[in-house]
Amino acid sequence: MHGRLKVRTTAEQQELKRQERTQKLNKFQAGFNRASQKRLNKEYDKESLLITGQLLAANPDVSTLWNYRREIIQHLLDVKPKEEAQLLCSEEQEFLEACLRVNPKSYGVWHHRSWLLNKMPTPDWKTELQLCNKFLEYDERNFHCWDYRRFVVKQSGVSAEEELEFTSDKISSNFSNYSSWYYRSKLLPVVHPSPDGSGRAAEDVLLKEFQLVQNAFFTDPNDQSAWFYHRWLLGKGEQKLEVDCLYVSLDPPKIIVRLTKPVKVGSNGVALSVSVQGKQLSNVHWQNSASSSLYGSLWECSLQDHLVHGSDCQDIAVELNSSEHTQLVTCALGADQSEAKAVSSSSFCCSEMTAAKTETLTNELESCKQLEELEPNNKWALLTIVLLMRAIDPLRYQDDTSRYIEKLQDVDSVRRNYYRDLESKYKIENLLERRLHYENCVELNGIALTALYYMEYLATVSEIDFSSNKLSSLGQCCHLRCVKCLVLDDNVIVSCDGLQGLPLLEDLSLRNNSIFLYEGKNVLALF
Amino acid sequence: MGTAAKDVIDVQQPNNLLLDKHVEYICAYENKKDDYEYVMTEYLRMSGIYWCITAMDLMGHLHKMTAEDIIKVVKKCQHECGGVSPSEGHDPHLLYTLSAVQILCTYDALDVVDVDGLVLYVSALQQEDGSFVGDMWGEVDTRFSFCALACLALLHRLDAVDVEKAIEFVLSCKNFDGGFGTKPGSESHAGQIYCCLGVLAITGRLHEVDADLLGWWLCERQLPSGGLNGRPEKLPDVCYSWWVLSSLAMIGKLHWIDRDKLVSFILASQDEETGGFADRPGDLVDPFHTLFGLAGQSLLGERKLKEINPVFCMPQEVINRLDVHVQLL
């Protein structure tokens, strides 16, 4: 079904082909019918092996035939003495290898081989590993073979170190290494686990990987796999679950809790308990800002009847209880205050980097810029420069980042929408890095925003201006739980979906957009 | 010295959707029961039928297929164990059980089979770690996780399996590039990504995906010819217009590929003489690529086609009629 060229042939050639195929077809049908008959009669003999073998060698995707063949082999293994059984299995191995030479990507063949190896009285895993080596020589990207190799490695106890060595060999001797780099990403954390128990690889090892991957893309700047791997090296680990912000307001009386990642609050999820003046509240009903999902990072509950106007300082405490983390956050609502916040002190973008890491990344940036001089239109170098600048110091490099992203839209125009959204994400990250989302008023106008990221972080802002951008969708606005005034003029908004249910919205401006008439009528219905 | 990027030479023709020719092609295919290709693909016939009727339904010509005959065939292929085989004389398998359910849903004819039997068959294939095997012979693959959950979702019987464990297994297949492979530890591949995202969309867990990272990997599938490949350094193929595109749709990043260039590539893969789509311009056509070429076009907004559901690869109106709901980011 894949890769068959349509070739023009003469009528004579067509007729010859038709005859050839009719012959093949008849032969196949006769064979299949005979095999089916024998199977019905529960015949598990040499003839059965012969027929199924002939059929499968040419048609390895007919899984029913593999099923029958397994029944035959299982039967023979049950009745034969051990040496004969082992011999039968080695013959089957040879048969399978012949099949693989013709069809190295057949699910059926590889699966049958793993089935066989599990049945063999004395499996020789070294031979199996060598088979994998051979087939990976033919095609380093054959994922069937890699999967089989991992099966062999698991069954025979080959160490992760040895496999890591194997990937190093592959990478140094080959092009087209995506599969090897990928395997490496799985092996590194096993061979060199990070002492913090995060499941990532140890930092000093990751830093050495930069050297390895740099060699790869300097040898071949268009070797995609090295660039993908590099991006992974730059990435952060799994986000830890923590309370990022606790917000309390008096009018209306409510709490908003922002977590570092989406969770389900309630039964089968995490627990969020509230105490006011040291007394735990019962029957707290938590609502997710993303109402269409059970999961969210922004949760809200009402404190009706629990907060008092004109009181002295009121202490509010929220406790997060999950299998991975327990945390208590407190906040004090002063006597003349209408709202209060307790916020995490961590930087938004940058986790603290060790000196070694900063040095490595700075050198990386230098190297990539050298590469850019040699190949000014290499999009991989340009993108990696952006990623490195963001990793090292987003605010310091913000103008350079914008320049590079603009260039990328030109050089790699097929993906211009991706780069535009990426730029939007960075602009909002910069705002958060400056902690401007803790102000009452946020302005992000005239900066060509195409997407709204991190709207959960603007949950406590009361005045927001996103005018003169390129926004088309407002789905993410559902997280703007405190917005009173929202300006969205001069965008390309097509639908007001996302604005319904914003509890404090009083002023909304949507001049100069692309809202359909039908939607326009519904805007009024939203309120 | 560098590796030359794999791609096809830019082909510009045909450049419009040859709907009538495709209708002709599928109708003719149904009638070619002695044809070599037809017989030799008996081992996947149930999926073949699903590809054909879904293509016809998308084009608004389902009535041209012989519903009665097809429904009879599906009924005959359900075995005692509850599972469905690709054709008579073949063993049942999860792949063809899903195709059968998709066919019967399209025809609103689920009552012709033993639905409880189907559910029992599917649920029995779940393993302790949450994965699914394709049949009693034990092959594990995330494709089968998708087949199982999609099947049960269409039948409103997700209660029959351990959904949490199924999700856990799928998530254990997540890779450094944000993608998913066949099993834990397997390399990312667009087909597997589609299957895993499908599972997460059905179970409302798409937030577990790094949509920006995966979306980037997916949009990097687009080559200068406009076509999409299935993973880095591979040739473009029309079927990836489906696997990659629907994946992007599920995570809300459909706009990250260049729509016009992709449309151009898909249209150029049509055969003007016979109708149908091939994997790439100049190759031989088949029903598989015909469905996915049309499905891709539908996702890209082709108004001459019905709206397609990105999770089930079935017309949205069928999914609505079944009252099945999925999450989309």
XYZ file of C-alpha atoms in Angstrom, chain A residues 1-8 21-22 24-25 28-29 32 36 39 59 61-64 67-68 70-71 105 107-108 111 115 139-143 146-147 150 175-176 178-183 185-186 219-225 227-229 231-232 238 262-264 293-295 379-380 383 412-419 421-422 425 453, chain B residues 1-3 34-37 39-40 42-44 51 86 88-93 96 135 137-139 141 143 164 172-177 182-189 192 204-205 207-208 212-213 215-217 219-223 231-234 237 239 253 255-258 261 271 273-274 279-286 288-289 327:
166
model
C 0.000 0.000 0.000
C 2.985 2.308 0.348
C 5.611 3.413 -2.111
C 4.231 1.761 -5.246
C 4.812 3.882 -8.266
C 2.119 4.049 -10.922
C 3.918 2.911 -14.048
C 2.513 3.092 -17.539
C -1.323 -12.193 -10.569
C -4.197 -14.577 -11.225
C -0.403 -15.976 -7.551
C -3.901 -15.382 -6.292
C -2.537 -18.278 -2.327
C -6.213 -19.129 -2.053
C -4.974 -20.714 2.552
C -7.733 -23.622 7.075
C -6.561 -26.325 11.149
C 2.320 -12.589 3.044
C 0.624 -9.706 7.464
C -1.957 -12.489 7.463
C -2.034 -12.837 11.231
C -4.490 -15.744 11.199
C -1.936 -17.901 14.870
C -2.274 -21.328 13.278
C 1.771 -20.941 16.752
C -0.801 -23.628 17.461
C 8.899 -4.077 9.086
C 4.483 -6.550 12.939
C 3.518 -10.200 12.507
C 5.765 -10.547 17.285
C 6.515 -15.348 21.133
C 17.992 0.416 8.831
C 18.753 2.364 11.985
C 15.212 3.689 12.057
C 13.409 0.349 12.106
C 11.325 0.796 15.253
C 14.436 -1.419 18.298
C 11.327 -2.647 20.173
C 14.442 -3.777 24.119
C 23.766 9.624 10.122
C 20.019 9.290 10.600
C 16.955 9.849 15.717
C 16.241 6.370 17.123
C 19.613 6.221 18.873
C 19.329 9.674 20.421
C 15.818 8.763 21.527
C 17.017 5.554 23.188
C 17.115 9.879 26.414
C 15.623 6.805 28.087
C 29.225 17.696 11.520
C 25.825 17.926 9.885
C 23.845 21.090 10.635
C 20.782 19.559 9.011
C 20.772 16.480 11.217
C 17.401 17.079 12.819
C 17.761 14.428 15.484
C 18.612 19.483 17.345
C 15.572 17.698 18.813
C 17.818 16.096 21.408
C 15.927 20.916 22.883
C 15.276 18.096 25.311
C 8.561 17.504 35.534
C -3.526 20.816 36.750
C -5.125 18.481 39.308
C -8.550 17.176 40.199
C -12.638 19.660 32.461
C -12.336 17.853 35.775
C -8.711 18.954 35.950
C 16.413 27.381 11.040
C 17.660 24.828 13.557
C 15.626 28.301 16.903
C 10.908 28.676 7.974
C 7.675 30.249 6.744
C 5.736 26.983 6.673
C 5.771 27.108 10.469
C 5.163 30.856 10.868
C 2.073 30.337 12.998
C 4.070 28.203 15.406
C 6.690 30.950 15.753
C 2.448 31.640 19.103
C 5.917 30.978 20.550
C 4.129 32.764 24.921
C -0.900 31.637 27.483
C 28.738 16.705 4.053
C 25.157 16.479 5.058
C 22.242 14.159 4.556
C -12.000 -11.200 -7.783
C -9.355 -8.570 -8.108
C -5.885 -9.544 -6.912
C -5.582 -6.587 -4.505
C -8.401 -10.904 -2.349
C -4.888 -10.452 -1.038
C -8.760 -10.184 2.894
C -6.784 -10.226 6.128
C -7.847 -6.597 6.750
C -12.319 2.998 4.997
C -11.419 -9.125 9.282
C -14.764 -15.068 7.231
C -12.202 -17.752 7.851
C -9.906 -15.418 9.811
C -9.356 -15.052 13.545
C -10.870 -12.191 15.545
C -8.693 -9.229 16.538
C -11.265 -5.435 13.251
C -5.792 -10.738 20.707
C -1.585 -14.077 21.250
C -0.386 -11.207 23.397
C 0.992 -8.400 21.226
C 0.735 -1.845 21.364
C -2.804 1.133 18.912
C -7.306 4.854 35.027
C 4.098 5.656 30.423
C 4.707 5.693 26.667
C 5.391 9.441 26.621
C 8.804 10.406 25.222
C 11.431 13.134 25.387
C 9.948 14.840 22.340
C 4.018 1.553 20.639
C 5.087 0.549 24.145
C 6.938 2.174 27.042
C 10.420 2.901 25.721
C 9.371 3.038 22.054
C 10.213 5.897 19.699
C 7.577 8.503 18.859
C 5.577 7.901 15.707
C 0.980 6.007 17.808
C -10.579 13.859 29.282
C -6.871 13.805 30.134
C -3.839 18.249 29.921
C -1.248 15.526 30.644
C 3.453 22.997 22.888
C 6.289 20.481 22.676
C 2.598 20.349 18.663
C 6.037 21.513 17.597
C 7.207 17.967 16.855
C 4.296 20.621 12.825
C 7.900 19.706 12.049
C 6.419 16.776 10.082
C 5.650 19.236 7.277
C 8.202 19.093 4.472
C 8.565 10.990 12.060
C 11.845 12.784 11.330
C 13.754 11.997 8.135
C 10.942 10.035 6.515
C 2.587 10.323 3.026
C -2.091 9.048 5.542
C -2.591 23.382 17.226
C -2.958 26.188 12.700
C 0.720 25.315 13.196
C 0.974 23.645 9.780
C 0.776 25.512 6.467
C 0.791 23.721 1.078
C -5.276 9.892 -9.543
C -7.826 8.673 -14.288
C -9.047 6.195 -11.731
C 0.414 7.837 -0.467
C 2.165 10.476 -2.547
C 1.922 12.016 -6.033
C 2.533 9.486 -8.787
C 1.980 6.338 -6.749
C -0.833 3.776 -6.943
C -4.090 4.583 -5.146
C -5.910 2.532 -2.531
C -6.778 3.488 2.849
C -5.124 6.611 1.471
C -12.265 16.444 24.982
